[in-house]
Short mmCIF file of C-alpha atoms in Angstrom, two decimals:
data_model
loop_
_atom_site.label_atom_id
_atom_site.label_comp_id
_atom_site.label_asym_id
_atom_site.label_seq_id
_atom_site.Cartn_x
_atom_site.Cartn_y
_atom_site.Cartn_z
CA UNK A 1 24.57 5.51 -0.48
CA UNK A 2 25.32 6.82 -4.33
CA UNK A 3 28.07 9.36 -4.59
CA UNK A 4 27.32 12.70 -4.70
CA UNK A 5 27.54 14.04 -8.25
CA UNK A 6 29.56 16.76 -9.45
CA UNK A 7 27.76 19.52 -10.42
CA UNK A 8 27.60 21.10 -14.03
CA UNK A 9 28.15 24.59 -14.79
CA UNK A 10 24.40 24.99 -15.73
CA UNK A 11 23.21 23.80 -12.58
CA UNK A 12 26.15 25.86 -10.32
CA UNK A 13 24.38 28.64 -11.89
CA UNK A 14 21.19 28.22 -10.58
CA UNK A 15 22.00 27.48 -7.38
CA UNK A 16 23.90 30.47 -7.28
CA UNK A 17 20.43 31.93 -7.93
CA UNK A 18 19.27 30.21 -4.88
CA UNK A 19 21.79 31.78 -2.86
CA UNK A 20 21.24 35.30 -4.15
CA UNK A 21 17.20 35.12 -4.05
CA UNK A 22 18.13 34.52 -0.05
CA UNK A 23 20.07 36.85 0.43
CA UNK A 24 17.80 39.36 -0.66
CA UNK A 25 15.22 37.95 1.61
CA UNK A 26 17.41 38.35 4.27
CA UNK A 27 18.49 41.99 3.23
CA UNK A 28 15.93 43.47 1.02
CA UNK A 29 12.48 42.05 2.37
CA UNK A 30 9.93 43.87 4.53
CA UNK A 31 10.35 42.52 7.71
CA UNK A 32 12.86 40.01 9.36
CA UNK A 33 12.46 36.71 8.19
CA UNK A 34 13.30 33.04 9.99
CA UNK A 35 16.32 32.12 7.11
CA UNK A 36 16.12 28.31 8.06
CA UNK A 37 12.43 28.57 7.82
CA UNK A 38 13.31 29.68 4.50
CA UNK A 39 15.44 27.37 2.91
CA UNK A 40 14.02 24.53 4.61
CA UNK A 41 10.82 25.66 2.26
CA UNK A 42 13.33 25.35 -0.66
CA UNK A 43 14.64 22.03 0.26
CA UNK A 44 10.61 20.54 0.59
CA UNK A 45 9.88 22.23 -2.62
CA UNK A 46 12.58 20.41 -4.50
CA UNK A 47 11.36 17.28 -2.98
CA UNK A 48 8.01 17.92 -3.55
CA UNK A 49 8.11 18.40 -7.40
CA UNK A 50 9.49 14.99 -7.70
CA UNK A 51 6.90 12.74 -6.46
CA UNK A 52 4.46 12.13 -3.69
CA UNK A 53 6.26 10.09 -1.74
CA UNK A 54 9.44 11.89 -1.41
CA UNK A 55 10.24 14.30 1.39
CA UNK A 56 12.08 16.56 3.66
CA UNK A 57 11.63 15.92 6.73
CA UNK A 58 13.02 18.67 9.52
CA UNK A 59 13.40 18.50 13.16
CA UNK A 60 9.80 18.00 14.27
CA UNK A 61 9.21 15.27 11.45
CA UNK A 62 12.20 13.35 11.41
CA UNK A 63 11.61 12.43 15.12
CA UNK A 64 7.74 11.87 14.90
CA UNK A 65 8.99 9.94 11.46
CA UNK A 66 11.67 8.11 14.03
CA UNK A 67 9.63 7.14 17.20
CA UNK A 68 6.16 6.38 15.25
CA UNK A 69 2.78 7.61 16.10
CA UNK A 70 1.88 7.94 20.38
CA UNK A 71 1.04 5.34 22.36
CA UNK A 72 -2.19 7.41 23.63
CA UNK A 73 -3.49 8.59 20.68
CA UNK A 74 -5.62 6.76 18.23
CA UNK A 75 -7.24 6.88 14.78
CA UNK A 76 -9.93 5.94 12.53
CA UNK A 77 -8.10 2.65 11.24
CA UNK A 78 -7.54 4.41 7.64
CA UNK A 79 -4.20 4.16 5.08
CA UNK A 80 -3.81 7.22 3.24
CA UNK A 81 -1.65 8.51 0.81
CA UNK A 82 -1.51 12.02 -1.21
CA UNK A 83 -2.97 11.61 -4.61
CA UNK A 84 -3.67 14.84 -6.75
CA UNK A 85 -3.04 17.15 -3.78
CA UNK A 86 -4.94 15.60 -1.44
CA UNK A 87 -5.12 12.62 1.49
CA UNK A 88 -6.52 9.96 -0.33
CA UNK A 89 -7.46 6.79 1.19
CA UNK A 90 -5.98 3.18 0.14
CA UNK A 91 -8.13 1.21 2.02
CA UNK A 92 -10.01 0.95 6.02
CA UNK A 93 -9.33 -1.92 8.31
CA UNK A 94 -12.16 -4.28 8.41
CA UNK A 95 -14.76 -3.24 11.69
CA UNK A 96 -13.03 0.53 11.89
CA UNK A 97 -14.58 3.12 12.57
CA UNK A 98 -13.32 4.27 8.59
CA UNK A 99 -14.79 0.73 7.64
CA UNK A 100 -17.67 1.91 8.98
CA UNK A 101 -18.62 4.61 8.34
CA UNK A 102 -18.33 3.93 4.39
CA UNK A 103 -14.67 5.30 3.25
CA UNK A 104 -13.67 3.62 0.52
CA UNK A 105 -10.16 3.08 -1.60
CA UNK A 106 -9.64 6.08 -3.42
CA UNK A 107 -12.22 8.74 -1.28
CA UNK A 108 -10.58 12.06 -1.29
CA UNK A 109 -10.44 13.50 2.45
CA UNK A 110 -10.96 17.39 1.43
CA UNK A 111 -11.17 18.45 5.45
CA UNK A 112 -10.69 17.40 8.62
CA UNK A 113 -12.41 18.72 11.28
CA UNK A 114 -12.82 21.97 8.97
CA UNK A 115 -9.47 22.65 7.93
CA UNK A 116 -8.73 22.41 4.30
CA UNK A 117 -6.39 19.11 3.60
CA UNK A 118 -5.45 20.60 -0.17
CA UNK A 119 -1.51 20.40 -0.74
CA UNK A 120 -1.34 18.73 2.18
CA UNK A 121 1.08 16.41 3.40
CA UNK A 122 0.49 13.05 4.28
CA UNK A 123 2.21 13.24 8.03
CA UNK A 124 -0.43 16.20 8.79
CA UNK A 125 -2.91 14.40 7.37
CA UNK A 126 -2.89 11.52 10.09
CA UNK A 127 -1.32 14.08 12.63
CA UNK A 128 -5.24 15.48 12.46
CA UNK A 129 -7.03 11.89 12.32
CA UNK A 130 -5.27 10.66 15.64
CA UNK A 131 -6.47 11.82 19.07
CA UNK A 132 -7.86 10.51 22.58
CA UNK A 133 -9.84 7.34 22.22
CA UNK A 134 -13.57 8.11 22.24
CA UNK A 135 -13.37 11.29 20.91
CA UNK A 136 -14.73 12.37 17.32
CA UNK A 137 -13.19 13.66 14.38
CA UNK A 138 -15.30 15.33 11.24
CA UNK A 139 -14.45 14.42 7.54
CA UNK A 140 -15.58 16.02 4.08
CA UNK A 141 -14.67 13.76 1.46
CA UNK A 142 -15.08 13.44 -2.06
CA UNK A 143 -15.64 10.13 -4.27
CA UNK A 144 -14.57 9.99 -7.23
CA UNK A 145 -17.36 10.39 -9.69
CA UNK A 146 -19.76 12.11 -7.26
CA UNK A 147 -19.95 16.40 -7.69
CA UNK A 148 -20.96 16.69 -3.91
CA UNK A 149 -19.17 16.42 -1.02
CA UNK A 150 -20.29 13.91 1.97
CA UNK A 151 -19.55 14.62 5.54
CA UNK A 152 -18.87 12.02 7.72
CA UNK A 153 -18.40 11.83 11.95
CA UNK A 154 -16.39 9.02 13.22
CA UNK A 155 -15.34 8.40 16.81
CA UNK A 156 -11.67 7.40 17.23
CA UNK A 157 -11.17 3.87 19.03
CA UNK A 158 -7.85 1.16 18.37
CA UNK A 159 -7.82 -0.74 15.36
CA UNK A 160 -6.66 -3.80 14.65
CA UNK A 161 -5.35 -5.90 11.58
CA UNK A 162 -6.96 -9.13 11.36
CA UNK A 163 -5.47 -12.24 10.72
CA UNK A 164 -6.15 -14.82 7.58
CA UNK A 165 -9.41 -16.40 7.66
CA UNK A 166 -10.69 -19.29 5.50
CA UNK A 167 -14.05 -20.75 4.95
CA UNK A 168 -15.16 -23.73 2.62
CA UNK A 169 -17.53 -22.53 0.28
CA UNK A 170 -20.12 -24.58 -2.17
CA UNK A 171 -19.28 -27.17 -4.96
CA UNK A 172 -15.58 -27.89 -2.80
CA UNK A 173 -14.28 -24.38 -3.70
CA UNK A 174 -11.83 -23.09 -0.80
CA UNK A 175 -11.82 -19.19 0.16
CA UNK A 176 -8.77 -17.33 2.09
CA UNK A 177 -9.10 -13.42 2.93
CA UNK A 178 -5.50 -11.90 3.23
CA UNK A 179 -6.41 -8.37 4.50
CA UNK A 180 -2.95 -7.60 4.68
CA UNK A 181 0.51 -8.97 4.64
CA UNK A 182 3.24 -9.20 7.50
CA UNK A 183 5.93 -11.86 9.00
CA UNK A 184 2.84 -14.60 10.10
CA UNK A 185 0.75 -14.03 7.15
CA UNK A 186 2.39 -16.80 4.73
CA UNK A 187 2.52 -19.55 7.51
CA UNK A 188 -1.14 -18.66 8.43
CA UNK A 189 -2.02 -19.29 4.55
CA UNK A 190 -0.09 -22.75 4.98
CA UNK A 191 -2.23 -23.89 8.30
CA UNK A 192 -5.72 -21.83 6.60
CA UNK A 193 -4.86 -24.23 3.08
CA UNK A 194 -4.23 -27.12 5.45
CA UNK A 195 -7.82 -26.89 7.43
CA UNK A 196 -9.31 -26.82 4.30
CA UNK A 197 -7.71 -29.79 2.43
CA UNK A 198 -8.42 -31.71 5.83
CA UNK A 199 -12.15 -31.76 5.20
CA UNK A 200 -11.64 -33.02 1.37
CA UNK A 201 -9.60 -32.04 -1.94
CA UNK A 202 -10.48 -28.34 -3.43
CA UNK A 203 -11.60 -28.04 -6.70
CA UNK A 204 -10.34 -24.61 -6.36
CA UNK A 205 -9.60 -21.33 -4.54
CA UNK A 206 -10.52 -18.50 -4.11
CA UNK A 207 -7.84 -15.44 -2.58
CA UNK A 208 -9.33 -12.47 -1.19
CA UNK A 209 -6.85 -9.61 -1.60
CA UNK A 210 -9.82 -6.51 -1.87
CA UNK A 211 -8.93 -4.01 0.63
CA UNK A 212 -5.83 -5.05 1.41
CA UNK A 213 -2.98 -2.50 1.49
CA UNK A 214 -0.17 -4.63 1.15
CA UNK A 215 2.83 -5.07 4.13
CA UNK A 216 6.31 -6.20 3.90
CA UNK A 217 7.74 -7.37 0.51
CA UNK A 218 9.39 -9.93 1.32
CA UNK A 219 6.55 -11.59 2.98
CA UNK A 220 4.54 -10.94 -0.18
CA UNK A 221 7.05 -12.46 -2.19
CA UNK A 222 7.18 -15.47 0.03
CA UNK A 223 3.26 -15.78 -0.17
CA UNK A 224 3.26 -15.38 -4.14
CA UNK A 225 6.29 -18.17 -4.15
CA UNK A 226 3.66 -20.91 -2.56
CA UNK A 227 1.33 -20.89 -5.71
CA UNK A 228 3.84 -21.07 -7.99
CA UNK A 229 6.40 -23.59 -9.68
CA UNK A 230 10.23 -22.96 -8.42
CA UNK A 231 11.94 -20.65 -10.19
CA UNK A 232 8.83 -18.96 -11.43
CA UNK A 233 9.44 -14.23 -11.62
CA UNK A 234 7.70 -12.55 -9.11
CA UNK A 235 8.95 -9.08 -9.46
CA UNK A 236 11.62 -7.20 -10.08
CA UNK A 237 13.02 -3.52 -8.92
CA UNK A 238 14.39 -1.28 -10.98
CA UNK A 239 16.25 2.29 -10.41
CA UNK A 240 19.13 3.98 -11.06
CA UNK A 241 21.50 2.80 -8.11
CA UNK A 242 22.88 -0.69 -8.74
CA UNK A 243 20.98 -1.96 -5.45
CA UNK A 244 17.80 -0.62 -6.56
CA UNK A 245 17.57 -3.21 -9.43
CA UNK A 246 16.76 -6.92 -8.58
CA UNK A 247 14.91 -9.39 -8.97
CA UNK A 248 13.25 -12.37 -7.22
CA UNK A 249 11.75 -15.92 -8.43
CA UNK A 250 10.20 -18.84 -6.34
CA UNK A 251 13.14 -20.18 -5.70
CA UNK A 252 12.32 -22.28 -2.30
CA UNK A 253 16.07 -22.43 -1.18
CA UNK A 254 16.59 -18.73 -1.74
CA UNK A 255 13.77 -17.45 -0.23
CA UNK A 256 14.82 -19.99 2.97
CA UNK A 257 18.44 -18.72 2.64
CA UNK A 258 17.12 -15.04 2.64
CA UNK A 259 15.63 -15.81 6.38
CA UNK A 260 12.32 -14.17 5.57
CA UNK A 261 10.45 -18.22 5.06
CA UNK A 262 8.84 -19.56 8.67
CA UNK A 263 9.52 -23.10 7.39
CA UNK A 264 9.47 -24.53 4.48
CA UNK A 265 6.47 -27.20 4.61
CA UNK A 266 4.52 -25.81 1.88
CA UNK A 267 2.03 -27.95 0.70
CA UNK A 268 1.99 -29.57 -2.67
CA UNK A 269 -0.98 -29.01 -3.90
CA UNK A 270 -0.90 -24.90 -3.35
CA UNK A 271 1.02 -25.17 -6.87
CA UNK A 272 -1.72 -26.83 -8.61
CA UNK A 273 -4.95 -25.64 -6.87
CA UNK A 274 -7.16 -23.45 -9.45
CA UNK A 275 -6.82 -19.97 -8.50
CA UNK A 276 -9.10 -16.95 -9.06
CA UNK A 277 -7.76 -13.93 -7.10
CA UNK A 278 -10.29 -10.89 -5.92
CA UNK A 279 -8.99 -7.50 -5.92
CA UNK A 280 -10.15 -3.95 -5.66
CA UNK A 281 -9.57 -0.16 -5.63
CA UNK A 282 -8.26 -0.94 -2.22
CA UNK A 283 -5.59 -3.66 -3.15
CA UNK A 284 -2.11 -1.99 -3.12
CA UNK A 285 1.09 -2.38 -3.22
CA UNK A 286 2.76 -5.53 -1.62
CA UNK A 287 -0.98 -7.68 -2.70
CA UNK A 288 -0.76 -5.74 -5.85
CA UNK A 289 2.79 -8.23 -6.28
CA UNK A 290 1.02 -11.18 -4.88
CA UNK A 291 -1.89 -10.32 -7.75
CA UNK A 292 0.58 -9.50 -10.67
CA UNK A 293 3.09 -12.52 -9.91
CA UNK A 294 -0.05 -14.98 -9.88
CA UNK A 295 -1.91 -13.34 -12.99
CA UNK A 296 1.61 -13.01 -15.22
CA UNK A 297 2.63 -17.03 -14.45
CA UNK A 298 -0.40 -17.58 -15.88
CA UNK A 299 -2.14 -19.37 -12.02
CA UNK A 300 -4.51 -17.40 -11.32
CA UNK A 301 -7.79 -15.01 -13.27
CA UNK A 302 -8.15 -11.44 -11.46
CA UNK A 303 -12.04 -10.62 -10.65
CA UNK A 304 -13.10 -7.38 -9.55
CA UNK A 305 -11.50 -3.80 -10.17
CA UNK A 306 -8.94 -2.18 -10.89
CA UNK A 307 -6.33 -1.96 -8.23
CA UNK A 308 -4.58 0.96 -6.35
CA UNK A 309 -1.33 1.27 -8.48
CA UNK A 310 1.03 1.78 -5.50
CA UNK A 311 4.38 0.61 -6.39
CA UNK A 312 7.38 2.46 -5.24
CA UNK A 313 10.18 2.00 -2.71
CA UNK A 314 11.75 4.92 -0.85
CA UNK A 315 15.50 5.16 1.15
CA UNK A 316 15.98 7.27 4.10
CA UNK A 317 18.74 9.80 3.89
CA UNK A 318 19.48 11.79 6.87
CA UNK A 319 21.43 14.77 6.25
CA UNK A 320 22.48 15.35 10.24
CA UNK A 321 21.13 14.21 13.25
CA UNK A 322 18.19 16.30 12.73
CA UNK A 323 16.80 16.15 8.97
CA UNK A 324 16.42 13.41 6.49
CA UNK A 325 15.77 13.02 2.99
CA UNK A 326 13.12 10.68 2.03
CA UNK A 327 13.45 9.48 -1.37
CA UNK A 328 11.97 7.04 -3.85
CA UNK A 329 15.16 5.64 -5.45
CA UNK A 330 13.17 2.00 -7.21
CA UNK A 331 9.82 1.25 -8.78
CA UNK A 332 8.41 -2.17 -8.60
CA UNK A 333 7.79 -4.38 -11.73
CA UNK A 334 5.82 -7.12 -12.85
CA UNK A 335 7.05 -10.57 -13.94
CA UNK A 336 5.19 -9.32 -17.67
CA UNK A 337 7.60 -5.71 -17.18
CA UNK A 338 4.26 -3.46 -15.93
CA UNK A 339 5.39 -1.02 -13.90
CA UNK A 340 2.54 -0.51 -10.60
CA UNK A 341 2.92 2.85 -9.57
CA UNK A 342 -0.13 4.38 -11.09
CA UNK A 343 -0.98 2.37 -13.19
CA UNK A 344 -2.70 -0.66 -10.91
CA UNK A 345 -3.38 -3.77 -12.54
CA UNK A 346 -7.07 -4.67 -14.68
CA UNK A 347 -9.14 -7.32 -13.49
CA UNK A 348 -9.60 -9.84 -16.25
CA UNK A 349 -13.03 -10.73 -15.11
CA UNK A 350 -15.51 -7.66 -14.03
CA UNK A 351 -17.10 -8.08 -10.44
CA UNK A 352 -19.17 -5.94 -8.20
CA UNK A 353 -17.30 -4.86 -5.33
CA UNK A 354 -18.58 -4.97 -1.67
CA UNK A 355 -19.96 -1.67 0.21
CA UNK A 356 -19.29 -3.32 3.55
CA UNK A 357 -16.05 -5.30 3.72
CA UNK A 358 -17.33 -7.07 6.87
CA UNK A 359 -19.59 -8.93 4.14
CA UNK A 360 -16.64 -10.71 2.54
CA UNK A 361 -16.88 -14.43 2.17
CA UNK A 362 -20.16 -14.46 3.07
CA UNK A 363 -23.47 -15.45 1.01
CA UNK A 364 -24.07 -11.61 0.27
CA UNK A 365 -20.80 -11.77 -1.60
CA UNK A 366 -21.49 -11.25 -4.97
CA UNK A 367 -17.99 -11.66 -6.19
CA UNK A 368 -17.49 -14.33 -4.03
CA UNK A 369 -20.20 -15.96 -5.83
CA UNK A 370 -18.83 -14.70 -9.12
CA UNK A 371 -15.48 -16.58 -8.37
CA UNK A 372 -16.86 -19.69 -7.56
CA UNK A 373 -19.05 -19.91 -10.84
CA UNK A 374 -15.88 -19.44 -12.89
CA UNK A 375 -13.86 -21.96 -10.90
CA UNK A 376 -17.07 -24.29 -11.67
CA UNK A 377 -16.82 -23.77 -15.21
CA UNK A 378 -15.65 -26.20 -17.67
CA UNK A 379 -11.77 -25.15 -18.51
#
């Protein structure tokens, strides 16, 4: 943890402001007032103004934050985050009820169940979406673009991740969907690439990363290190405390060393196999590495859209045994220096996107079909 800082003159000042706008709450103001309700407004508001990510969390949250959602409740299979005020959707499990129903990456949730989700945080947000399985929960959303407002009624029922799935496609062209990324995702890549180099060599492949929010970094990085030669940037952090800035390569033995590898059987030809990589609005964060890494080594053509832009990394600080700070102390970067957060990465080729994800690798995939034409092509 950094050192606390000593405090300027300028800045003793105003918190001496702080101090005297309370007490006049507490002295001057109509009727009694809660003072830890008080300042514990102050402390979220000086959280708040930084980013969307960073947060006070007080009794109530720190503990829900602490023991994770309950094991009797349920949702709609949906990742959101706040964007412009607002729960904003990253992407829907494949077959959830959010998958669905039609939500897409970057649909604006305006109410749930009629209350109003503006300025909103994130926690009450999903607080709202979770309840008893079979029971139904009403959205307004917005989509970008679109003036009206849709409604939507989903019933709440367990939803589950699902694992890497491969198919060979026409003209010897291999396809892998990643929908997201956690400990068994790289080693399920390694047996997927396997299966399909057991029925004849690939003239190339294509990686499904659309609607895929991303997972644990080092898994990513791991994932990206199998397409590319050793040594080869993958990303890099960067912030203002000294362990908030590193970086990591392909480095087999340090990626072994760092205990986050399965095994280390990775199979040649994964380094040499043409790559085109398909990403969406709804491919975020740790894919968005995967993506970037691939792109900026020069393996592998992005087709689709543009991506999320989600691209931070945030420390808990707890204050006592009660409260925390949550607090984004690194942004990601790029091998090429592009910071994510915001920003998301272009697609160098232009594809339609899918309006059911459950049609993914199938012959109603147009940017499936997209991907294989260009691996086709003459290079």
């Amino acid at each position: 943890m950094a050192q606390a800082q000593k405090l300027s003159p300028e800045v003793l000042d105003e918190l001496k402001k702080v101090a005297s706008i309370y007490g006049m709450i507490q002295t001057d103001y109509v009727t009694p007032v809660d003072g830890t309700v008080v300042l514990a407004s102050c402390m979220k508001g000086m959280l708040n103004k930084l980013d969307l990510q960073s947060a006070y969390m007080e009794k109530d949250e720190f503990e829900d934050f602490m023991r994770g959602p309950p094991k009797d409740l349920v949702g709609i299979g949906v990742e959101i985050v706040i964007r412009a005020g607002l729960p904003t959707v990253v992407s829907a499990i494949e077959g959830s009820p959010a998958s669905r129903s039609g939500l897409r990456p970057k649909d604006y949730i305006m109410e749930i169940d009629g209350h109003s989700m503006e300025e909103s945080e994130a926690r009450d947000a999903v607080k709202r979406l979770r309840g008893k399985p079979g029971t139904t929960v009403n959205l307004t959303i917005r989509r970008p673009g679109e003036m009206e407002n849709r409604s939507l009624t989903l019933i709440r029922e367990p939803s589950y991740l699902r694992r890497v799935s491969s198919r060979r496609a026409p003209f010897d062209i291999g396809y892998l969907r990643i929908p997201s990324v956690n400990e068994s995702t790289a080693p399920d890549v390694r047996a997927e690439f396997r299966k399909l180099q057991a029925t004849g060599p690939l003239r190339g492949l294509v990686l499904d990363l659309r609607n895929s929010p991303g997972g644990l970094l080092l898994s990513s990085i791991e994932l990206a290190a199998m397409f590319l030669p050793p040594d080869a940037p993958i990303v890099s952090t960067e912030g203002r405390l000294s362990e908030s800035n590193r970086a990591w390569t392909a480095n087999r033995d340090e990626i072994l060393k760092g205990g986050y590898a399965k095994r280390d059987d990775w199979p040649d030809a994964m380094k040499s196999v043409p790559l085109v990589v398909l990403v969406n609005a709804g491919t975020a964060s740790g894919v968005e590495i995967i993506a970037a890494a691939l792109r900026d080594n020069n393996r592998a053509k992005l087709m689709g859209s543009k991506t999320f832009g989600r691209g931070t990394i945030q420390t808990l600080r707890p204050l006592s045994k009660d409260s925390a700070v949550k607090l984004t102390t690194a942004f990601y970067k790029t091998p090429s220096g592009r910071q994510l957060q915001g920003n998301g990465l272009e697609p160098d080729v232009q594809a339609p996107d899918l309006q059911r994800m459950e049609d993914a690798g199938t012959d109603q995939d147009a940017g499936l079909i997209k991907a294989i034409n260009l691996l086709r092509a003459p290079s």
